[in-house]
Coordinates of N, CA and C in Angstrom, one line a residue:
X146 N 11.6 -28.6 8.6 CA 10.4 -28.6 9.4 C 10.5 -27.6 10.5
X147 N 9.5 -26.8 10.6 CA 9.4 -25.6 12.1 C 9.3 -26.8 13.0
X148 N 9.6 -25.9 14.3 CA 9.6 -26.5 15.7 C 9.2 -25.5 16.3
X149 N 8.2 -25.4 17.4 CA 8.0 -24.6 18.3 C 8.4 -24.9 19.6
X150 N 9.5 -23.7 19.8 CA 10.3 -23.9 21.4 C 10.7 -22.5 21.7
X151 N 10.1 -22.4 22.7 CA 10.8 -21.1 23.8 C 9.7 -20.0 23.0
X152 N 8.8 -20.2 22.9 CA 7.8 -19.2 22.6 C 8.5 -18.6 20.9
X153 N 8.6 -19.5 20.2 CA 9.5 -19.3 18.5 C 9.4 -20.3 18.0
X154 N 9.4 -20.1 16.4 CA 9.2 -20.8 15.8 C 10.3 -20.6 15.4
X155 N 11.1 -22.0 14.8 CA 12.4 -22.5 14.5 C 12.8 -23.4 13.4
X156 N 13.2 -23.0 12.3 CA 14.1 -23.9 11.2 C 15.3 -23.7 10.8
X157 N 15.8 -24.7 10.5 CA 17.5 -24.1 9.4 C 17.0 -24.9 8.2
X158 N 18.1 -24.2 7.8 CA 18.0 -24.3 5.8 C 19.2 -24.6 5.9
X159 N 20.2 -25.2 5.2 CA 21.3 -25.4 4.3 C 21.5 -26.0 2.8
X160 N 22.5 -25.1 2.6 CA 22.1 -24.7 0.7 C 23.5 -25.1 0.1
X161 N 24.0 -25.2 -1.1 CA 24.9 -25.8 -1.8 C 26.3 -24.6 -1.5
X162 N 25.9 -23.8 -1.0 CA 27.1 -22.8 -0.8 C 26.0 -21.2 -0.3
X163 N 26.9 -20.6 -0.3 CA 27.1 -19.1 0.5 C 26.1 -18.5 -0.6
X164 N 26.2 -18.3 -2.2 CA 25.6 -17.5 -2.7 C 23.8 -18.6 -2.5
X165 N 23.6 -19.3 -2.5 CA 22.4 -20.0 -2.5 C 21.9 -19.6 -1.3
X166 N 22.3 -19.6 -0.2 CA 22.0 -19.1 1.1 C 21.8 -17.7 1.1
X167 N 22.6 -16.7 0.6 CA 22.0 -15.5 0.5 C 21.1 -15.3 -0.4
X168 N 21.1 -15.9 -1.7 CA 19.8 -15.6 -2.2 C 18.5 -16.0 -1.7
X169 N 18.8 -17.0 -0.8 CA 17.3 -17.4 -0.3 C 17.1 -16.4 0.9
X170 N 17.8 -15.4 1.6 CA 18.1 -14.5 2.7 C 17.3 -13.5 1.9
X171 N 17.5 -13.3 0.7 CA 17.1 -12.1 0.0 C 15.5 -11.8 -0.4
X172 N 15.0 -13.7 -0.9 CA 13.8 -13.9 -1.1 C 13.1 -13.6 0.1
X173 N 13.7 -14.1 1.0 CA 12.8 -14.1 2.6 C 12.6 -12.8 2.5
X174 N 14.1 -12.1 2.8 CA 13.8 -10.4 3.2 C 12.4 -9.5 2.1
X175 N 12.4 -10.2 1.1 CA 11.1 -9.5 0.1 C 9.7 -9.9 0.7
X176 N 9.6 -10.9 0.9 CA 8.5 -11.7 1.4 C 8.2 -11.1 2.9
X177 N 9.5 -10.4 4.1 CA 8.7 -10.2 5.1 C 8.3 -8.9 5.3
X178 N 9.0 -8.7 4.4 CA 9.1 -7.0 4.2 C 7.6 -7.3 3.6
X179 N 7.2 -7.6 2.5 CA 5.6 -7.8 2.1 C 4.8 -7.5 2.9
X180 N 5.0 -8.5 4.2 CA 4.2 -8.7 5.2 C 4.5 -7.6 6.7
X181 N 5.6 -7.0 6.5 CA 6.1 -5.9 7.3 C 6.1 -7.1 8.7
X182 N 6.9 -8.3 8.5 CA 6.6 -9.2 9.7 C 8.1 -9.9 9.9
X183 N 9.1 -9.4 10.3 CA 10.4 -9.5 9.8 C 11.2 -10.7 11.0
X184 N 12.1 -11.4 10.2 CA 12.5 -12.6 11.2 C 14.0 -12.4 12.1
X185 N 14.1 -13.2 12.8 CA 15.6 -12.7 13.1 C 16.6 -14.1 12.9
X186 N 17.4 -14.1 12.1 CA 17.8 -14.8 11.4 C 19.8 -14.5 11.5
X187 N 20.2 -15.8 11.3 CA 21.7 -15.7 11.4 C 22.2 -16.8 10.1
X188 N 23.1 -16.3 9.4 CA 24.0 -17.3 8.6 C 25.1 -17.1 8.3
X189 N 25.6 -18.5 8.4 CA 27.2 -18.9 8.7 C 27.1 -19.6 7.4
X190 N 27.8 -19.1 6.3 CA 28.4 -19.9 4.9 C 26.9 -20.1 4.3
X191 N 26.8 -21.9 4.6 CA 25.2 -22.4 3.4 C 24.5 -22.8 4.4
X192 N 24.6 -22.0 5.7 CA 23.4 -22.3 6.7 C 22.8 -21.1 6.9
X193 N 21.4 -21.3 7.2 CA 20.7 -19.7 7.2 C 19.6 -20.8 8.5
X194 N 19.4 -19.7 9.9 CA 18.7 -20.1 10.8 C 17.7 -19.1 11.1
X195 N 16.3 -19.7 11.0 CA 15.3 -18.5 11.2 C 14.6 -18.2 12.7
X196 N 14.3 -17.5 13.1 CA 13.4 -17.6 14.4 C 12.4 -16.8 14.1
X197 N 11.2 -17.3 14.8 CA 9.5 -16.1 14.3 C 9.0 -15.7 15.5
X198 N 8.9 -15.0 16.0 CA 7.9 -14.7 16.8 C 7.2 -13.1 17.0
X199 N 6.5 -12.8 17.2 CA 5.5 -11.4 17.4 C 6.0 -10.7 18.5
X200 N 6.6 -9.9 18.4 CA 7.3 -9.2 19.4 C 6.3 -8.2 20.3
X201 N 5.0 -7.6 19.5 CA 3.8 -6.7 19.6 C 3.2 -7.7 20.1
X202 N 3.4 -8.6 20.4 CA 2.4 -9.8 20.8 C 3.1 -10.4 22.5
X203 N 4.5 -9.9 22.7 CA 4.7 -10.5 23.7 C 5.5 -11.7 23.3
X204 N 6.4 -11.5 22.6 CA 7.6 -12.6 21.8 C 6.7 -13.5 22.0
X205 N 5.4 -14.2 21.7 CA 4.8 -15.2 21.2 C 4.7 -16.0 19.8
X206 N 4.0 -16.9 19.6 CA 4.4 -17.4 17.9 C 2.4 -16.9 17.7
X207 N 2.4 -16.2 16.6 CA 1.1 -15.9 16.5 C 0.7 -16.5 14.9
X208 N -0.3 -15.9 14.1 CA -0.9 -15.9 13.0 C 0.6 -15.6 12.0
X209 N 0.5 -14.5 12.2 CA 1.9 -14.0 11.5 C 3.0 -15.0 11.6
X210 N 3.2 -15.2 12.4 CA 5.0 -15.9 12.2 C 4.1 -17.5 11.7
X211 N 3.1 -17.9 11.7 CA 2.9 -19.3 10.9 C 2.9 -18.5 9.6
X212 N 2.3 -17.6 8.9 CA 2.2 -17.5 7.6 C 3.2 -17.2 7.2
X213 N 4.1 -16.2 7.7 CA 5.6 -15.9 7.4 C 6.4 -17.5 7.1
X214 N 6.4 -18.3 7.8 CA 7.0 -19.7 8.1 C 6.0 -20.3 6.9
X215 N 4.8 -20.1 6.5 CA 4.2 -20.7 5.4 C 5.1 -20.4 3.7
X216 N 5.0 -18.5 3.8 CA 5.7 -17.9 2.5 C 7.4 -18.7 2.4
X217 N 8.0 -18.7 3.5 CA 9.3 -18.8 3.5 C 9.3 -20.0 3.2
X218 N 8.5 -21.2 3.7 CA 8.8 -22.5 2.9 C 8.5 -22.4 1.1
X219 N 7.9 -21.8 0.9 CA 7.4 -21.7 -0.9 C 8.8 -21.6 -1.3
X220 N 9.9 -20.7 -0.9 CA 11.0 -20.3 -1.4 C 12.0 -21.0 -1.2
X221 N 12.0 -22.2 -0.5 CA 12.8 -23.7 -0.8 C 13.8 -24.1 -1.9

């Protein structure tokens, strides 16, 4: 589930191992790159942590980082 805190939108994922976690790193990276709306994200092994926000907007959570956060849940 997202959380909105500190002006970002916030999930973790954890996956059965390291390659599952990067392939889902991979799907994301196609999907924001689609949207030219890119996340900043960190992962350790089968954890992958997202953060969203609009940087052109004034690190706010806008339109963008919910639909971004919409695509990226499809890839679950």
């Amino acid at each position: 589930m997202w959380k909105e805190t500190n002006n970002q939108l916030i999930r973790s994922f954890e996956f059965k191992d390291f390659i599952q976690a990067f392939s889902f790193m991979t799907r994301v990276a196609f999907a924001a790159e689609k949207m030219n709306h890119h996340p900043e994200w960190s992962n350790v092994y089968n954890k992958v942590e997202i953060h969203l926000s609009t940087h052109d907007a004034g690190n706010t959570v806008t339109d963008k980082d919910r639909k971004l956060a919409s695509e990226i849940d499809k890839l679950v």
